[in-house]
């Protein structure tokens, strides 16, 4: 126990000396039962892929999918027997050895009077009863538990293991988790059947965006499989999900939703002489579009022109402020989503757009106490401002336009009368299908793809968006409230020029705009709206 708690596995006489000295001190201060209890909560009992299984409490879930208090005597005997050699007596690889070892423990219990001969006979007649490896390794929500474990290690360090008497309070929402699991598993099968696809994978992260708390995590198409967690560990190019951040950066740097953007052929040359010719998904050019339309319809060429005008380095700075920790190359391709992120990281990027521009790190942990109820760790995050309230509102409004008239129109008729905000994303050659969006309670990010990075032949709207819709069909939509902040007003703009025009002009659109960016209106034909008639009679 001393070695596991305080020392390393280094083979040296000095370590053995320290081990013996510390063991004597512990025996002097603690009873045998207390020492044994600590050991049983710490002892190594198996390996779940890259993660070790420590302690009887965790091992109970790993081998039997049930808490320790619900195990039968032969199951407890197997765990006791595994202490000598979890690999040698592995019940999946070496079931005969495991049964022989378990029965030895049961025989010793009988010899010592803890079991009657009848109980012994019944216990040794039962099979091992272990579940499928990894099926319910840590709980019924392995994806969420992975996140909790990662945060525990970051917050508390390696001195706290999985079963050391800690009480961990999390933000898990069982209803949200169940809805996410059902949506992923059912919609993935439906997509495969409808499209003739095989081996699709998916991941989903749900957060309470007001509290910046993760409420549900699904790491794969089988929500109860405790292997590779794609929601946390699979970083894939996010495609057009980057665009709301590109446009928010532009809005923060003087642009407005009515700013005209050129949608014409573009050639960018690299320092090595290579050429990049970005194209829109439909291979068409529209000549000129307004900024809000370019985002709503996810047009690539106007986005690249806008990002280059604002500066790619400014976008890189924003992404780092939003929590992206790894390095980002300021290449023009970043403007179309060459950046690889996980669904959890993607969820974090959109959170400030819903909170008036305030960034707060997402977390699944609320509080950790020891076995006596003393607070060991408590969440105390400091928010920081990334975007102004006006800019975050304008960008969020534009993301509702994605649902009303853009690439997310499927949700408009799927949830009539409900307001949602979101954005589709598709990576190069249709390898990754993304969608991230929110209602008034929750922010949901979804990825669909193949583990081998082959094309899924699905856009964001045809793939990930369907899982998003499946989640809210089960969960129910709370229509997003758009509260106009101070410094924003509504005005009419020409769809052709983007100029502020008088109300009632044909071929115009009503958009929100920062008051400081609103110039005097012009008449429908482009001349000053204050004609001699207006000047005389108002």
PDB file of C-alpha atoms in Angstrom, residues 25-196:
ATOM      1  CA  UNK A  25       5.027   4.310  10.738  1.00  0.00           C
ATOM      2  CA  UNK A  26       1.641   3.495   9.214  1.00  0.00           C
ATOM      3  CA  UNK A  27       1.262   0.352  11.326  1.00  0.00           C
ATOM      4  CA  UNK A  28       1.975   2.426  14.392  1.00  0.00           C
ATOM      5  CA  UNK A  29      -0.709   5.013  13.550  1.00  0.00           C
ATOM      6  CA  UNK A  30      -3.462   2.973  11.854  1.00  0.00           C
ATOM      7  CA  UNK A  31      -5.279  -0.306  12.546  1.00  0.00           C
ATOM      8  CA  UNK A  32      -4.968  -3.361  10.301  1.00  0.00           C
ATOM      9  CA  UNK A  33      -8.554  -2.872   9.102  1.00  0.00           C
ATOM     10  CA  UNK A  34      -7.875   0.757   8.110  1.00  0.00           C
ATOM     11  CA  UNK A  35      -4.724  -0.243   6.230  1.00  0.00           C
ATOM     12  CA  UNK A  36      -6.511  -3.090   4.477  1.00  0.00           C
ATOM     13  CA  UNK A  37      -9.403  -0.819   3.471  1.00  0.00           C
ATOM     14  CA  UNK A  38      -7.012   1.703   1.937  1.00  0.00           C
ATOM     15  CA  UNK A  39      -5.191  -1.070   0.102  1.00  0.00           C
ATOM     16  CA  UNK A  40      -8.414  -2.513  -1.329  1.00  0.00           C
ATOM     17  CA  UNK A  41      -9.370   0.936  -2.608  1.00  0.00           C
ATOM     18  CA  UNK A  42      -6.010   1.324  -4.320  1.00  0.00           C
ATOM     19  CA  UNK A  43      -4.838  -2.101  -5.504  1.00  0.00           C
ATOM     20  CA  UNK A  44      -4.372  -2.709  -9.240  1.00  0.00           C
ATOM     21  CA  UNK A  45      -6.985  -5.168 -10.567  1.00  0.00           C
ATOM     22  CA  UNK A  46      -6.812  -5.009 -14.352  1.00  0.00           C
ATOM     23  CA  UNK A  47      -6.337  -2.991 -17.491  1.00  0.00           C
ATOM     24  CA  UNK A  48      -9.042  -1.309 -19.584  1.00  0.00           C
ATOM     25  CA  UNK A  49      -7.150  -0.433 -22.775  1.00  0.00           C
ATOM     26  CA  UNK A  50      -4.843   2.461 -21.830  1.00  0.00           C
ATOM     27  CA  UNK A  51      -6.354   2.932 -18.371  1.00  0.00           C
ATOM     28  CA  UNK A  52      -5.618   0.903 -15.270  1.00  0.00           C
ATOM     29  CA  UNK A  53      -8.424  -0.394 -13.049  1.00  0.00           C
ATOM     30  CA  UNK A  54      -7.634   0.430  -9.412  1.00  0.00           C
ATOM     31  CA  UNK A  55      -9.663  -0.541  -6.373  1.00  0.00           C
ATOM     32  CA  UNK A  56     -12.480  -3.017  -5.759  1.00  0.00           C
ATOM     33  CA  UNK A  57     -15.183  -0.399  -6.359  1.00  0.00           C
ATOM     34  CA  UNK A  58     -14.044   0.314  -9.917  1.00  0.00           C
ATOM     35  CA  UNK A  59     -13.219  -3.343 -10.611  1.00  0.00           C
ATOM     36  CA  UNK A  60     -16.792  -4.282  -9.719  1.00  0.00           C
ATOM     37  CA  UNK A  61     -18.060  -2.164 -12.622  1.00  0.00           C
ATOM     38  CA  UNK A  62     -15.263  -3.281 -14.909  1.00  0.00           C
ATOM     39  CA  UNK A  63     -15.867  -7.018 -14.534  1.00  0.00           C
ATOM     40  CA  UNK A  64     -19.565  -7.191 -13.632  1.00  0.00           C
ATOM     41  CA  UNK A  65     -21.123  -3.822 -14.564  1.00  0.00           C
ATOM     42  CA  UNK A  66     -22.558  -3.455 -11.057  1.00  0.00           C
ATOM     43  CA  UNK A  67     -21.628  -1.681  -7.819  1.00  0.00           C
ATOM     44  CA  UNK A  68     -19.712  -3.651  -5.203  1.00  0.00           C
ATOM     45  CA  UNK A  69     -22.713  -3.780  -2.852  1.00  0.00           C
ATOM     46  CA  UNK A  70     -24.696  -5.806  -5.417  1.00  0.00           C
ATOM     47  CA  UNK A  71     -22.115  -8.551  -6.041  1.00  0.00           C
ATOM     48  CA  UNK A  72     -22.655 -12.177  -5.049  1.00  0.00           C
ATOM     49  CA  UNK A  73     -20.096 -14.060  -3.005  1.00  0.00           C
ATOM     50  CA  UNK A  74     -18.508 -15.888  -5.967  1.00  0.00           C
ATOM     51  CA  UNK A  75     -18.047 -12.551  -7.770  1.00  0.00           C
ATOM     52  CA  UNK A  76     -16.342 -11.009  -4.740  1.00  0.00           C
ATOM     53  CA  UNK A  77     -14.147 -14.114  -4.532  1.00  0.00           C
ATOM     54  CA  UNK A  78     -13.028 -13.578  -8.126  1.00  0.00           C
ATOM     55  CA  UNK A  79     -11.976  -9.991  -7.349  1.00  0.00           C
ATOM     56  CA  UNK A  80     -10.050 -11.177  -4.296  1.00  0.00           C
ATOM     57  CA  UNK A  81      -8.348 -13.836  -6.373  1.00  0.00           C
ATOM     58  CA  UNK A  82      -7.322 -11.305  -9.029  1.00  0.00           C
ATOM     59  CA  UNK A  83      -5.147  -9.381  -6.555  1.00  0.00           C
ATOM     60  CA  UNK A  84      -2.336 -11.890  -6.987  1.00  0.00           C
ATOM     61  CA  UNK A  85      -2.164 -11.404 -10.771  1.00  0.00           C
ATOM     62  CA  UNK A  86      -4.838  -9.530 -12.751  1.00  0.00           C
ATOM     63  CA  UNK A  87      -3.198 -10.418 -16.074  1.00  0.00           C
ATOM     64  CA  UNK A  88      -2.446 -14.065 -15.252  1.00  0.00           C
ATOM     65  CA  UNK A  89      -5.978 -14.675 -13.975  1.00  0.00           C
ATOM     66  CA  UNK A  90      -7.723 -12.466 -16.554  1.00  0.00           C
ATOM     67  CA  UNK A  91     -11.239 -14.014 -16.739  1.00  0.00           C
ATOM     68  CA  UNK A  92     -11.654 -13.155 -20.454  1.00  0.00           C
ATOM     69  CA  UNK A  93      -8.329 -14.514 -21.662  1.00  0.00           C
ATOM     70  CA  UNK A  94      -7.798 -17.242 -19.049  1.00  0.00           C
ATOM     71  CA  UNK A  95     -11.219 -18.321 -17.734  1.00  0.00           C
ATOM     72  CA  UNK A  96     -10.023 -21.714 -16.443  1.00  0.00           C
ATOM     73  CA  UNK A  97      -7.299 -20.095 -14.329  1.00  0.00           C
ATOM     74  CA  UNK A  98      -9.782 -17.493 -13.082  1.00  0.00           C
ATOM     75  CA  UNK A  99     -12.320 -20.151 -12.026  1.00  0.00           C
ATOM     76  CA  UNK A 100      -9.640 -22.200 -10.265  1.00  0.00           C
ATOM     77  CA  UNK A 101      -8.415 -19.112  -8.406  1.00  0.00           C
ATOM     78  CA  UNK A 102     -11.966 -18.018  -7.486  1.00  0.00           C
ATOM     79  CA  UNK A 103     -12.845 -21.482  -6.167  1.00  0.00           C
ATOM     80  CA  UNK A 104      -9.675 -21.470  -4.038  1.00  0.00           C
ATOM     81  CA  UNK A 105     -10.872 -18.266  -2.327  1.00  0.00           C
ATOM     82  CA  UNK A 106     -14.352 -19.789  -1.821  1.00  0.00           C
ATOM     83  CA  UNK A 107     -12.801 -22.932  -0.283  1.00  0.00           C
ATOM     84  CA  UNK A 108     -10.742 -20.852   2.166  1.00  0.00           C
ATOM     85  CA  UNK A 109     -13.864 -18.905   3.161  1.00  0.00           C
ATOM     86  CA  UNK A 110     -15.638 -22.195   3.841  1.00  0.00           C
ATOM     87  CA  UNK A 111     -12.722 -23.622   5.858  1.00  0.00           C
ATOM     88  CA  UNK A 112     -12.713 -20.468   7.995  1.00  0.00           C
ATOM     89  CA  UNK A 113     -16.468 -20.688   8.642  1.00  0.00           C
ATOM     90  CA  UNK A 114     -17.551 -17.709   6.541  1.00  0.00           C
ATOM     91  CA  UNK A 115     -19.519 -19.949   4.148  1.00  0.00           C
ATOM     92  CA  UNK A 116     -21.559 -23.069   4.809  1.00  0.00           C
ATOM     93  CA  UNK A 117     -20.861 -26.203   2.711  1.00  0.00           C
ATOM     94  CA  UNK A 118     -24.189 -25.637   0.890  1.00  0.00           C
ATOM     95  CA  UNK A 119     -23.273 -22.021   0.071  1.00  0.00           C
ATOM     96  CA  UNK A 120     -19.860 -23.151  -1.145  1.00  0.00           C
ATOM     97  CA  UNK A 121     -21.360 -25.809  -3.401  1.00  0.00           C
ATOM     98  CA  UNK A 122     -23.810 -23.298  -4.914  1.00  0.00           C
ATOM     99  CA  UNK A 123     -21.102 -20.650  -5.433  1.00  0.00           C
ATOM    100  CA  UNK A 124     -18.568 -22.884  -7.236  1.00  0.00           C
ATOM    101  CA  UNK A 125     -21.326 -24.154  -9.541  1.00  0.00           C
ATOM    102  CA  UNK A 126     -21.935 -20.673 -10.966  1.00  0.00           C
ATOM    103  CA  UNK A 127     -20.117 -19.303 -14.046  1.00  0.00           C
ATOM    104  CA  UNK A 128     -17.714 -16.362 -13.851  1.00  0.00           C
ATOM    105  CA  UNK A 129     -20.484 -14.011 -14.961  1.00  0.00           C
ATOM    106  CA  UNK A 130     -18.199 -11.269 -16.295  1.00  0.00           C
ATOM    107  CA  UNK A 131     -19.633  -8.829 -18.813  1.00  0.00           C
ATOM    108  CA  UNK A 132     -18.194  -8.152 -22.264  1.00  0.00           C
ATOM    109  CA  UNK A 133     -14.845  -6.417 -21.864  1.00  0.00           C
ATOM    110  CA  UNK A 134     -15.294  -2.642 -21.983  1.00  0.00           C
ATOM    111  CA  UNK A 135     -19.069  -2.864 -22.304  1.00  0.00           C
ATOM    112  CA  UNK A 136     -19.805  -1.162 -18.973  1.00  0.00           C
ATOM    113  CA  UNK A 137     -16.295  -0.632 -17.720  1.00  0.00           C
ATOM    114  CA  UNK A 138     -16.792   2.335 -15.432  1.00  0.00           C
ATOM    115  CA  UNK A 139     -20.526   3.010 -15.494  1.00  0.00           C
ATOM    116  CA  UNK A 140     -23.474   3.125 -17.823  1.00  0.00           C
ATOM    117  CA  UNK A 141     -22.157   6.459 -19.149  1.00  0.00           C
ATOM    118  CA  UNK A 142     -18.483   5.763 -19.948  1.00  0.00           C
ATOM    119  CA  UNK A 143     -18.169   8.769 -22.250  1.00  0.00           C
ATOM    120  CA  UNK A 144     -19.106  11.194 -19.501  1.00  0.00           C
ATOM    121  CA  UNK A 145     -17.048   9.355 -16.879  1.00  0.00           C
ATOM    122  CA  UNK A 146     -13.960   9.670 -19.110  1.00  0.00           C
ATOM    123  CA  UNK A 147     -14.392  13.455 -19.007  1.00  0.00           C
ATOM    124  CA  UNK A 148     -14.818  13.424 -15.229  1.00  0.00           C
ATOM    125  CA  UNK A 149     -11.686  11.316 -14.801  1.00  0.00           C
ATOM    126  CA  UNK A 150      -9.669  13.645 -17.048  1.00  0.00           C
ATOM    127  CA  UNK A 151     -10.803  16.684 -15.073  1.00  0.00           C
ATOM    128  CA  UNK A 152     -10.051  14.965 -11.760  1.00  0.00           C
ATOM    129  CA  UNK A 153      -6.478  14.291 -12.837  1.00  0.00           C
ATOM    130  CA  UNK A 154      -6.051  17.888 -14.046  1.00  0.00           C
ATOM    131  CA  UNK A 155      -7.569  19.377 -10.903  1.00  0.00           C
ATOM    132  CA  UNK A 156      -6.261  17.016  -8.211  1.00  0.00           C
ATOM    133  CA  UNK A 157      -3.222  15.282  -9.623  1.00  0.00           C
ATOM    134  CA  UNK A 158      -2.186  11.632  -9.512  1.00  0.00           C
ATOM    135  CA  UNK A 159      -2.320  11.499  -5.712  1.00  0.00           C
ATOM    136  CA  UNK A 160      -6.064  10.891  -5.984  1.00  0.00           C
ATOM    137  CA  UNK A 161      -7.017   7.626  -7.649  1.00  0.00           C
ATOM    138  CA  UNK A 162     -10.439   6.455  -8.791  1.00  0.00           C
ATOM    139  CA  UNK A 163     -11.575   4.789  -5.574  1.00  0.00           C
ATOM    140  CA  UNK A 164      -9.751   6.578  -2.755  1.00  0.00           C
ATOM    141  CA  UNK A 165     -12.857   7.594  -0.837  1.00  0.00           C
ATOM    142  CA  UNK A 166     -13.581  10.765  -2.763  1.00  0.00           C
ATOM    143  CA  UNK A 167     -17.126  11.953  -3.376  1.00  0.00           C
ATOM    144  CA  UNK A 168     -17.359  13.556  -6.799  1.00  0.00           C
ATOM    145  CA  UNK A 169     -20.258  15.872  -7.695  1.00  0.00           C
ATOM    146  CA  UNK A 170     -20.804  16.342 -11.433  1.00  0.00           C
ATOM    147  CA  UNK A 171     -23.111  18.148 -13.864  1.00  0.00           C
ATOM    148  CA  UNK A 172     -24.419  14.948 -15.504  1.00  0.00           C
ATOM    149  CA  UNK A 173     -28.054  15.297 -16.599  1.00  0.00           C
ATOM    150  CA  UNK A 174     -29.450  11.725 -16.847  1.00  0.00           C
ATOM    151  CA  UNK A 175     -32.308  12.774 -19.138  1.00  0.00           C
ATOM    152  CA  UNK A 176     -29.954  14.622 -21.496  1.00  0.00           C
ATOM    153  CA  UNK A 177     -27.530  11.691 -21.442  1.00  0.00           C
ATOM    154  CA  UNK A 178     -30.263   9.181 -22.247  1.00  0.00           C
ATOM    155  CA  UNK A 179     -31.603  11.366 -25.076  1.00  0.00           C
ATOM    156  CA  UNK A 180     -28.104  11.778 -26.537  1.00  0.00           C
ATOM    157  CA  UNK A 181     -27.430   8.034 -26.400  1.00  0.00           C
ATOM    158  CA  UNK A 182     -30.750   7.207 -28.063  1.00  0.00           C
ATOM    159  CA  UNK A 183     -30.275   9.844 -30.765  1.00  0.00           C
ATOM    160  CA  UNK A 184     -26.762   8.675 -31.668  1.00  0.00           C
ATOM    161  CA  UNK A 185     -27.452   4.947 -31.743  1.00  0.00           C
ATOM    162  CA  UNK A 186     -30.781   5.153 -33.596  1.00  0.00           C
ATOM    163  CA  UNK A 187     -29.881   7.851 -36.142  1.00  0.00           C
ATOM    164  CA  UNK A 188     -26.548   6.274 -37.080  1.00  0.00           C
ATOM    165  CA  UNK A 189     -28.338   3.046 -37.962  1.00  0.00           C
ATOM    166  CA  UNK A 190     -30.966   4.988 -39.917  1.00  0.00           C
ATOM    167  CA  UNK A 191     -28.272   6.854 -41.892  1.00  0.00           C
ATOM    168  CA  UNK A 192     -26.482   3.616 -42.755  1.00  0.00           C
ATOM    169  CA  UNK A 193     -29.709   2.001 -43.935  1.00  0.00           C
ATOM    170  CA  UNK A 194     -30.909   5.011 -45.933  1.00  0.00           C
ATOM    171  CA  UNK A 195     -27.542   5.762 -47.578  1.00  0.00           C
ATOM    172  CA  UNK A 196     -26.145   2.261 -47.929  1.00  0.00           C
TER     173      UNK A 196
END
